[in-house]
Amino acid sequence: MSDRELFLELLDLPDPAKRDRLLEEQCAGDAVRKQRMERLFRAHGRAGEFLEGALEDLSPTLLQVPATATACHVGAGTVLAGRYSLVRTIGRGGMGVVWIAEQSEPVARPVAIKLIRPDLDSAATFARFATERQTLAMMDHPNIAKVFDGGTTEDGRPFVVMELVEGVPITRFCDEACLGLDERLELFITVCRAIHHAHQKGIIHRDLKPSNVLIAQQDGNPVPKIIDFGVAKTTQGRLDSLVTSTGHGDMIGTPQYWSPEQAGLNPHDVDTRSDIYGLGLLLYELLTGRPPFSVESGGPIGIVELVRAIRETDPPPPSETGPDAVRSAARRTTPDRLVRRLRSDLDWITMKCLEKDRNRRYESADGLAADLIRYLADEPVLAGPPSHAYRLRKLARKHRGPLAAAAALVLAMIGGSVGTTFGMLRAAQAETEARDHERVARERFVLAQAAVNAYLAAITEDEELKRADHHKLRMRLLKSALPFYQQLAAERPNDPEQLLAQAIAYRRHAELAREMGELESARVSLEQAESIIRVILRKPSSPEARLELARVKRRLADLSADRGDGRTAFVEYLAAIAILEQVVGDQPFGPAVGMDLARTYNNFGLLLDQERQATSGEQFERAVQIMENLAQRSDVTVEFLELHSVCLNNLGNHLIEGQRFADARRHLDRALVLTQRLVQDDPNSPSLIQKRAGIQANLARVDEAQGDAVAARRGMEAAAAALKSLADRFPHHADYRLQWVGVENNAAMLQCETGDPMGALVRHDAIIARMAAIAERPQGLYADYLSNAHAGRAVALQKLNRQADAAEAWKQAVISAPDEVRPLRESNHAVILARLGHHDAARELVTKLAASESRLVVYNLACACAILHRSTRAAGDAEQAITFLKSAIERGYARREVIEQDPDLEGLRERPDYLELVGRTMAEPRRTEAPFKS
Amino acid sequence: MGPDSRTSDDAVPIVYDELRRLAAAHLAQEPAGQTLTATALVHEAYLRLASMPGWTSDRHFFNAAALAMRRILVDRARARRSEKRGGQRHRVELLDSVRDPVDRLDVLEFDEALEALAAVDAMAAELVHLRFFAGMTRDRAAQLLEISPRQADRVWAFAKAWLYDRVGALDD
């Protein structure tokens, strides 16, 4: 046992007797050791604060700066160059000390003087300093402190005379004046412009930080002034300032404002982009109230880690810095609002400045200013999510190879055929040579075609490119492939394979265009594709061409459905189905064709649903059946499984409408299991997350329909949360946002139903506010959801017994409703008008809606009439109520308990015709469905 | 010998030179009487030198730095001692509430004691090295030595008692 082990074991024994026993045992026959241990024990008792403290505290004189070291005697009162009288020091930097001085002639004014410290390599430093001073003097910008003069002291130390700026650091100024973000950005843009001016003169600041960007008052206006330009440069970069703290409380003692390159191997390797980084730091702090990197503990180890962090880790984007109430108040806003404003654009702009790789930052300070101006003008900014541009460039590079190869081959091919023609014209002895040329040309053609195909496949199948944030690039790359196909087709106008390839390229282009909402461009491409295929089909051709025609037809149908042209869509879907069924015939078919078929049926079903056609169920069933038949095969892809779950979901959805809840649950459960498995393999895929959320939302609808509102809410909230994070992640992707709004609305309605109408009301208000802010696509689904939100709001208000407010909300719901939902909203409005005693208005609506075929509308009309009867006692109202109720039940209104407990129907209860009737029902307002198209 | 097989001792001259250069630069710049912080010097040296190839680990570097710092201090203390022998006395004026800094540790004595401890318990000596001369916190030193903070506390207790016994013995 070593001395240490024994010592520690003895230390662990609280009982002195036991300790003695152990000591005796271990030191048997070794009196020296025993004595040593006893001394150690004694020392342990006395050591106290020994060694507890920093070396410099224990032995301060050893680390003290000797009096002889600072040889230059400069102090207050010293007069430099016969006209600058030093007053007091105001700061200390890497290069020396800054003084306030009084200039006596030619003008009397206060100035700032930076006195350079004598250095070991002073000659070189001084020489460079002199050159720098010349350069600085050339800068003439209202937002940059001017350099007036310079010289050397008696003992040869250079100094520089600068404009004395009396101001406060920009961050402090903004906080003290409680400037909002826009005002801060405007000041900051001025700073960017000034920096740009300097950069154009070839001058780099190198040390941008809040204490070097001051705000001075000029004629009552805040004017930014950048100080300390370029002067910070020393032979040792900026590391000098680390060792001693200045005691002024500024952050000179830490490297928190270093750029990654300054914190890197070669701190001298800075350029204008280091200033862009510096501007980013400033922007970050102006926006969030804290620097992106700082030392929490202040300890030196912290500094080592800080430098590592600057080199290696990305700070949280401004919106994720958790602004508190104080910081938000200094920006005249609340934490929530601040976070919302920072998210996306401002996050991206700031993070683009702070990229570790300076090639990824803004190229100029002016570029940064321009992006901020775009932001302020609500125009799209150039900056994307962090590293986005970089990733895009990387992807573009990745695909540039095949494209370049294709381009070269196409050129070579054309060269080859020209050569061929030329060769043919020559005399007969050249015939062999000419044949060779032609062979070469043909080979090149085949190669070129292969290269273009490979390029196209690479673009369309690249997983990274498929992600929502890369659509634009994918589209651009695809567009770049089209001319090659056209060129290839022009070379071989009669080659069906070539034509087919061209048609496919057009079709793929159309798919992407549609994904991006460029419906017209998609339609044009599809029509191109179709006309090309028609050319191929004039001659006997492969089934591939017919399959392709079916694909094009289906997409034309999808497009028509998107544009609300149901009739055209109907015809095109039928055409696509007819072609596909004919091609597959009795032959067994593989997953690829099966998916085409199932997709077509699925989308056809959705169209029929939308058009309220009863036969939609058959289409979904057929789609599911096709997928089930193929599901057992081993060659199914992720895409197949995804489509399978989509078909199951839509069938489930259809079954909910038909009130076959158990069957619906069975299909939705299967869809969820499939999707869940896919999400596990690819947890970040937005489209999978979206699908899973949709299925969850639909299962929640089943829960609700079966009376379990609590379970329904649980599922709906989970779906809403998932969709919200998607919408936040892809702010330019309207679908995610829209779907989130729909599901969020559902969740809020369930919150109301599970006993929290107040909470629900707040959420509905938020949804309406958010939709008002988006103000896009005020028709179709958007209008539907907005109307739904108003309806949800109205229901919550009714629960809170704010009937008049509820009436107003129903009115809003009517106004925003798309045509097909308006009668329903109006019928709700009629009910509340009846309750409020507005009999005439209520009756007017009842008359207007009397012919409706919707069981929900009719049920509401029954309620309105029953209420009217209760207050008017008019027999006609009661009869009308019974008629409507009967009609609702005939149309499938099936929730008996709702009818039996509905207070609106109170006035009818004793009537024998009522008692005959009582049946089953469903709830209002309508839940938003989550159907999928694929 | 490749750069990666450099031991702490081989690295010491480089760190030593860097620390001396840094100290000199700061001594030239700072006002008289101001105290440099040893840990900051070491960490500045780390920032400059850590990215050089040849360090096998942070532990390797900080041990070298601690050793270099220790040498600088010993050298300065030796120079000081000889100055004292020269017999120049300064009058000490006592000012209200401001005390001149007083050394509470004889660095030369401490240096010898630490040398002796290293022979008895290398880890205990290394811990003192890292904490005292390289200015590491307990946790960070423990991390470098790959022991738990609790273990570091125990080793520290032993080292402290051991060194106090040696250095403090003169007072007894």
PDB file of C-alpha atoms in Angstrom, chain A residues 526-711:
ATOM      1  CA  LEU A 526     -47.123  18.148 -69.549  1.00  0.00           C
ATOM      2  CA  GLU A 527     -48.703  19.177 -72.806  1.00  0.00           C
ATOM      3  CA  GLN A 528     -45.289  19.100 -74.452  1.00  0.00           C
ATOM      4  CA  ALA A 529     -44.751  15.633 -73.050  1.00  0.00           C
ATOM      5  CA  GLU A 530     -48.135  14.468 -74.261  1.00  0.00           C
ATOM      6  CA  SER A 531     -47.646  15.744 -77.801  1.00  0.00           C
ATOM      7  CA  ILE A 532     -44.235  14.057 -77.989  1.00  0.00           C
ATOM      8  CA  ILE A 533     -45.715  10.746 -76.860  1.00  0.00           C
ATOM      9  CA  ARG A 534     -48.495  11.078 -79.416  1.00  0.00           C
ATOM     10  CA  VAL A 535     -45.782  11.296 -82.088  1.00  0.00           C
ATOM     11  CA  ILE A 536     -44.218   8.092 -80.782  1.00  0.00           C
ATOM     12  CA  LEU A 537     -47.571   6.322 -80.651  1.00  0.00           C
ATOM     13  CA  ARG A 538     -48.234   7.011 -84.344  1.00  0.00           C
ATOM     14  CA  LYS A 539     -46.028   4.041 -85.006  1.00  0.00           C
ATOM     15  CA  PRO A 540     -46.104   0.647 -83.325  1.00  0.00           C
ATOM     16  CA  SER A 541     -44.311   1.177 -80.068  1.00  0.00           C
ATOM     17  CA  SER A 542     -43.413  -0.322 -76.735  1.00  0.00           C
ATOM     18  CA  PRO A 543     -45.820  -0.400 -73.784  1.00  0.00           C
ATOM     19  CA  GLU A 544     -43.412   2.010 -72.091  1.00  0.00           C
ATOM     20  CA  ALA A 545     -44.715   4.852 -74.235  1.00  0.00           C
ATOM     21  CA  ARG A 546     -48.317   4.033 -73.311  1.00  0.00           C
ATOM     22  CA  LEU A 547     -47.382   3.824 -69.644  1.00  0.00           C
ATOM     23  CA  GLU A 548     -45.726   7.182 -69.935  1.00  0.00           C
ATOM     24  CA  LEU A 549     -48.837   8.590 -71.539  1.00  0.00           C
ATOM     25  CA  ALA A 550     -50.843   7.324 -68.568  1.00  0.00           C
ATOM     26  CA  ARG A 551     -48.416   9.008 -66.205  1.00  0.00           C
ATOM     27  CA  VAL A 552     -48.722  12.261 -68.090  1.00  0.00           C
ATOM     28  CA  LYS A 553     -52.514  11.966 -68.117  1.00  0.00           C
ATOM     29  CA  ARG A 554     -52.618  11.372 -64.386  1.00  0.00           C
ATOM     30  CA  ARG A 555     -50.534  14.444 -63.776  1.00  0.00           C
ATOM     31  CA  LEU A 556     -52.674  16.516 -66.077  1.00  0.00           C
ATOM     32  CA  ALA A 557     -55.626  15.317 -64.020  1.00  0.00           C
ATOM     33  CA  ASP A 558     -53.850  16.227 -60.749  1.00  0.00           C
ATOM     34  CA  LEU A 559     -53.190  19.672 -62.134  1.00  0.00           C
ATOM     35  CA  SER A 560     -56.776  20.175 -63.194  1.00  0.00           C
ATOM     36  CA  ALA A 561     -57.938  19.060 -59.762  1.00  0.00           C
ATOM     37  CA  ASP A 562     -55.523  21.550 -58.186  1.00  0.00           C
ATOM     38  CA  ARG A 563     -56.999  24.288 -60.324  1.00  0.00           C
ATOM     39  CA  GLY A 564     -60.514  23.311 -59.345  1.00  0.00           C
ATOM     40  CA  ASP A 565     -61.348  22.024 -62.812  1.00  0.00           C
ATOM     41  CA  GLY A 566     -63.046  18.815 -61.654  1.00  0.00           C
ATOM     42  CA  ARG A 567     -64.558  17.961 -65.009  1.00  0.00           C
ATOM     43  CA  THR A 568     -61.249  17.888 -66.892  1.00  0.00           C
ATOM     44  CA  ALA A 569     -59.604  16.069 -64.003  1.00  0.00           C
ATOM     45  CA  PHE A 570     -62.349  13.446 -64.087  1.00  0.00           C
ATOM     46  CA  VAL A 571     -61.826  12.766 -67.806  1.00  0.00           C
ATOM     47  CA  GLU A 572     -58.027  12.656 -67.526  1.00  0.00           C
ATOM     48  CA  TYR A 573     -58.074  10.283 -64.538  1.00  0.00           C
ATOM     49  CA  LEU A 574     -60.398   7.950 -66.374  1.00  0.00           C
ATOM     50  CA  ALA A 575     -58.122   8.066 -69.426  1.00  0.00           C
ATOM     51  CA  ALA A 576     -55.068   7.287 -67.300  1.00  0.00           C
ATOM     52  CA  ILE A 577     -56.860   4.416 -65.579  1.00  0.00           C
ATOM     53  CA  ALA A 578     -58.078   3.026 -68.896  1.00  0.00           C
ATOM     54  CA  ILE A 579     -54.545   3.046 -70.378  1.00  0.00           C
ATOM     55  CA  LEU A 580     -52.987   1.527 -67.286  1.00  0.00           C
ATOM     56  CA  GLU A 581     -55.587  -1.208 -66.864  1.00  0.00           C
ATOM     57  CA  GLN A 582     -55.193  -2.032 -70.555  1.00  0.00           C
ATOM     58  CA  VAL A 583     -51.384  -2.204 -70.293  1.00  0.00           C
ATOM     59  CA  VAL A 584     -51.399  -4.397 -67.219  1.00  0.00           C
ATOM     60  CA  GLY A 585     -54.290  -6.477 -68.598  1.00  0.00           C
ATOM     61  CA  ASP A 586     -54.131  -9.948 -67.193  1.00  0.00           C
ATOM     62  CA  GLN A 587     -50.359  -9.810 -66.980  1.00  0.00           C
ATOM     63  CA  PRO A 588     -48.758  -9.838 -63.578  1.00  0.00           C
ATOM     64  CA  PHE A 589     -47.214  -6.466 -62.898  1.00  0.00           C
ATOM     65  CA  GLY A 590     -44.451  -5.198 -60.669  1.00  0.00           C
ATOM     66  CA  PRO A 591     -44.416  -2.502 -57.991  1.00  0.00           C
ATOM     67  CA  ALA A 592     -43.525   0.294 -60.413  1.00  0.00           C
ATOM     68  CA  VAL A 593     -46.616  -0.101 -62.584  1.00  0.00           C
ATOM     69  CA  GLY A 594     -48.669  -1.038 -59.533  1.00  0.00           C
ATOM     70  CA  MET A 595     -47.761   2.241 -57.916  1.00  0.00           C
ATOM     71  CA  ASP A 596     -48.763   4.156 -61.016  1.00  0.00           C
ATOM     72  CA  LEU A 597     -52.119   2.452 -60.956  1.00  0.00           C
ATOM     73  CA  ALA A 598     -52.696   2.788 -57.213  1.00  0.00           C
ATOM     74  CA  ARG A 599     -51.728   6.444 -57.279  1.00  0.00           C
ATOM     75  CA  THR A 600     -54.118   7.132 -60.084  1.00  0.00           C
ATOM     76  CA  TYR A 601     -56.980   5.419 -58.256  1.00  0.00           C
ATOM     77  CA  ASN A 602     -56.084   7.182 -55.040  1.00  0.00           C
ATOM     78  CA  ASN A 603     -56.054  10.608 -56.623  1.00  0.00           C
ATOM     79  CA  PHE A 604     -59.206   9.839 -58.552  1.00  0.00           C
ATOM     80  CA  GLY A 605     -60.832   8.918 -55.247  1.00  0.00           C
ATOM     81  CA  LEU A 606     -59.759  12.226 -53.738  1.00  0.00           C
ATOM     82  CA  LEU A 607     -61.289  14.077 -56.653  1.00  0.00           C
ATOM     83  CA  LEU A 608     -64.559  12.190 -56.253  1.00  0.00           C
ATOM     84  CA  ASP A 609     -64.511  12.961 -52.526  1.00  0.00           C
ATOM     85  CA  GLN A 610     -63.994  16.601 -53.262  1.00  0.00           C
ATOM     86  CA  GLU A 611     -66.870  16.494 -55.740  1.00  0.00           C
ATOM     87  CA  ARG A 612     -68.991  14.696 -53.127  1.00  0.00           C
ATOM     88  CA  GLN A 613     -69.322  11.614 -55.305  1.00  0.00           C
ATOM     89  CA  ALA A 614     -70.315   8.493 -53.414  1.00  0.00           C
ATOM     90  CA  THR A 615     -68.106   6.214 -55.519  1.00  0.00           C
ATOM     91  CA  SER A 616     -64.857   7.593 -54.089  1.00  0.00           C
ATOM     92  CA  GLY A 617     -64.666   4.673 -51.662  1.00  0.00           C
ATOM     93  CA  GLU A 618     -64.358   2.158 -54.490  1.00  0.00           C
ATOM     94  CA  GLN A 619     -61.324   3.990 -55.849  1.00  0.00           C
ATOM     95  CA  PHE A 620     -59.566   3.998 -52.485  1.00  0.00           C
ATOM     96  CA  GLU A 621     -60.397   0.335 -52.001  1.00  0.00           C
ATOM     97  CA  ARG A 622     -58.989  -0.535 -55.394  1.00  0.00           C
ATOM     98  CA  ALA A 623     -55.810   1.467 -54.645  1.00  0.00           C
ATOM     99  CA  VAL A 624     -55.353  -0.303 -51.302  1.00  0.00           C
ATOM    100  CA  GLN A 625     -56.044  -3.671 -52.898  1.00  0.00           C
ATOM    101  CA  ILE A 626     -53.326  -3.127 -55.532  1.00  0.00           C
ATOM    102  CA  MET A 627     -50.840  -2.092 -52.896  1.00  0.00           C
ATOM    103  CA  GLU A 628     -51.708  -5.007 -50.590  1.00  0.00           C
ATOM    104  CA  ASN A 629     -51.188  -7.477 -53.436  1.00  0.00           C
ATOM    105  CA  LEU A 630     -47.714  -6.140 -54.057  1.00  0.00           C
ATOM    106  CA  ALA A 631     -46.755  -5.473 -50.446  1.00  0.00           C
ATOM    107  CA  GLN A 632     -45.473  -8.991 -49.833  1.00  0.00           C
ATOM    108  CA  ARG A 633     -42.823  -8.695 -52.535  1.00  0.00           C
ATOM    109  CA  SER A 634     -39.249  -8.174 -51.534  1.00  0.00           C
ATOM    110  CA  ASP A 635     -38.497  -5.455 -54.060  1.00  0.00           C
ATOM    111  CA  VAL A 636     -40.768  -2.803 -52.590  1.00  0.00           C
ATOM    112  CA  THR A 637     -39.165   0.556 -51.950  1.00  0.00           C
ATOM    113  CA  VAL A 638     -39.564   3.232 -49.345  1.00  0.00           C
ATOM    114  CA  GLU A 639     -41.632   5.116 -51.879  1.00  0.00           C
ATOM    115  CA  PHE A 640     -43.911   2.107 -52.185  1.00  0.00           C
ATOM    116  CA  LEU A 641     -44.460   1.887 -48.443  1.00  0.00           C
ATOM    117  CA  GLU A 642     -45.147   5.587 -48.332  1.00  0.00           C
ATOM    118  CA  LEU A 643     -47.772   5.308 -51.039  1.00  0.00           C
ATOM    119  CA  HIS A 644     -49.243   2.281 -49.319  1.00  0.00           C
ATOM    120  CA  SER A 645     -49.764   4.229 -46.127  1.00  0.00           C
ATOM    121  CA  VAL A 646     -51.227   7.127 -48.107  1.00  0.00           C
ATOM    122  CA  CYS A 647     -53.806   4.856 -49.726  1.00  0.00           C
ATOM    123  CA  LEU A 648     -54.662   3.291 -46.368  1.00  0.00           C
ATOM    124  CA  ASN A 649     -55.051   6.724 -44.802  1.00  0.00           C
ATOM    125  CA  ASN A 650     -57.377   7.938 -47.502  1.00  0.00           C
ATOM    126  CA  LEU A 651     -59.492   4.826 -47.357  1.00  0.00           C
ATOM    127  CA  GLY A 652     -59.621   5.256 -43.573  1.00  0.00           C
ATOM    128  CA  ASN A 653     -60.678   8.837 -44.031  1.00  0.00           C
ATOM    129  CA  HIS A 654     -63.424   7.812 -46.391  1.00  0.00           C
ATOM    130  CA  LEU A 655     -64.646   5.240 -43.891  1.00  0.00           C
ATOM    131  CA  ILE A 656     -64.848   7.917 -41.200  1.00  0.00           C
ATOM    132  CA  GLU A 657     -67.135   9.932 -43.447  1.00  0.00           C
ATOM    133  CA  GLY A 658     -69.249   6.802 -43.866  1.00  0.00           C
ATOM    134  CA  GLN A 659     -69.245   6.437 -40.071  1.00  0.00           C
ATOM    135  CA  ARG A 660     -67.620   3.010 -40.290  1.00  0.00           C
ATOM    136  CA  PHE A 661     -65.314   3.862 -37.439  1.00  0.00           C
ATOM    137  CA  ALA A 662     -63.945   0.418 -36.602  1.00  0.00           C
ATOM    138  CA  ASP A 663     -62.926  -0.205 -40.236  1.00  0.00           C
ATOM    139  CA  ALA A 664     -61.481   3.285 -40.439  1.00  0.00           C
ATOM    140  CA  ARG A 665     -59.379   2.696 -37.340  1.00  0.00           C
ATOM    141  CA  ARG A 666     -58.121  -0.616 -38.710  1.00  0.00           C
ATOM    142  CA  HIS A 667     -56.804   1.010 -41.895  1.00  0.00           C
ATOM    143  CA  LEU A 668     -55.442   4.087 -40.172  1.00  0.00           C
ATOM    144  CA  ASP A 669     -53.639   1.951 -37.606  1.00  0.00           C
ATOM    145  CA  ARG A 670     -51.960   0.052 -40.414  1.00  0.00           C
ATOM    146  CA  ALA A 671     -51.039   3.301 -42.141  1.00  0.00           C
ATOM    147  CA  LEU A 672     -49.576   4.589 -38.895  1.00  0.00           C
ATOM    148  CA  VAL A 673     -47.492   1.449 -38.361  1.00  0.00           C
ATOM    149  CA  LEU A 674     -46.093   1.684 -41.894  1.00  0.00           C
ATOM    150  CA  THR A 675     -45.275   5.360 -41.592  1.00  0.00           C
ATOM    151  CA  GLN A 676     -43.851   4.946 -38.133  1.00  0.00           C
ATOM    152  CA  ARG A 677     -41.416   2.384 -39.492  1.00  0.00           C
ATOM    153  CA  LEU A 678     -40.402   4.746 -42.277  1.00  0.00           C
ATOM    154  CA  VAL A 679     -39.910   7.630 -39.870  1.00  0.00           C
ATOM    155  CA  GLN A 680     -37.642   5.484 -37.751  1.00  0.00           C
ATOM    156  CA  ASP A 681     -35.396   4.926 -40.742  1.00  0.00           C
ATOM    157  CA  ASP A 682     -35.416   8.561 -41.761  1.00  0.00           C
ATOM    158  CA  PRO A 683     -36.382  10.619 -38.721  1.00  0.00           C
ATOM    159  CA  ASN A 684     -35.836  13.975 -40.406  1.00  0.00           C
ATOM    160  CA  SER A 685     -37.855  13.492 -43.541  1.00  0.00           C
ATOM    161  CA  PRO A 686     -40.417  16.296 -43.605  1.00  0.00           C
ATOM    162  CA  SER A 687     -42.816  14.434 -45.884  1.00  0.00           C
ATOM    163  CA  LEU A 688     -42.850  11.391 -43.595  1.00  0.00           C
ATOM    164  CA  ILE A 689     -43.332  13.521 -40.502  1.00  0.00           C
ATOM    165  CA  GLN A 690     -46.173  15.295 -42.244  1.00  0.00           C
ATOM    166  CA  LYS A 691     -47.817  12.013 -43.220  1.00  0.00           C
ATOM    167  CA  ARG A 692     -47.512  10.572 -39.757  1.00  0.00           C
ATOM    168  CA  ALA A 693     -49.050  13.700 -38.266  1.00  0.00           C
ATOM    169  CA  GLY A 694     -51.910  13.479 -40.764  1.00  0.00           C
ATOM    170  CA  ILE A 695     -52.634   9.867 -39.874  1.00  0.00           C
ATOM    171  CA  GLN A 696     -52.494  10.702 -36.164  1.00  0.00           C
ATOM    172  CA  ALA A 697     -54.939  13.520 -36.727  1.00  0.00           C
ATOM    173  CA  ASN A 698     -57.315  11.193 -38.546  1.00  0.00           C
ATOM    174  CA  LEU A 699     -57.083   8.570 -35.817  1.00  0.00           C
ATOM    175  CA  ALA A 700     -57.916  11.344 -33.393  1.00  0.00           C
ATOM    176  CA  ARG A 701     -61.036  12.041 -35.446  1.00  0.00           C
ATOM    177  CA  VAL A 702     -62.012   8.383 -35.017  1.00  0.00           C
ATOM    178  CA  ASP A 703     -61.437   8.668 -31.263  1.00  0.00           C
ATOM    179  CA  GLU A 704     -63.652  11.702 -31.166  1.00  0.00           C
ATOM    180  CA  ALA A 705     -66.367  10.132 -33.279  1.00  0.00           C
ATOM    181  CA  GLN A 706     -66.358   7.171 -30.920  1.00  0.00           C
ATOM    182  CA  GLY A 707     -66.810   9.516 -27.983  1.00  0.00           C
ATOM    183  CA  ASP A 708     -63.310   9.593 -26.491  1.00  0.00           C
ATOM    184  CA  ALA A 709     -62.557  13.310 -26.640  1.00  0.00           C
ATOM    185  CA  VAL A 710     -59.596  13.020 -24.263  1.00  0.00           C
ATOM    186  CA  ALA A 711     -57.762  10.468 -26.411  1.00  0.00           C
TER     187      ALA A 711
END
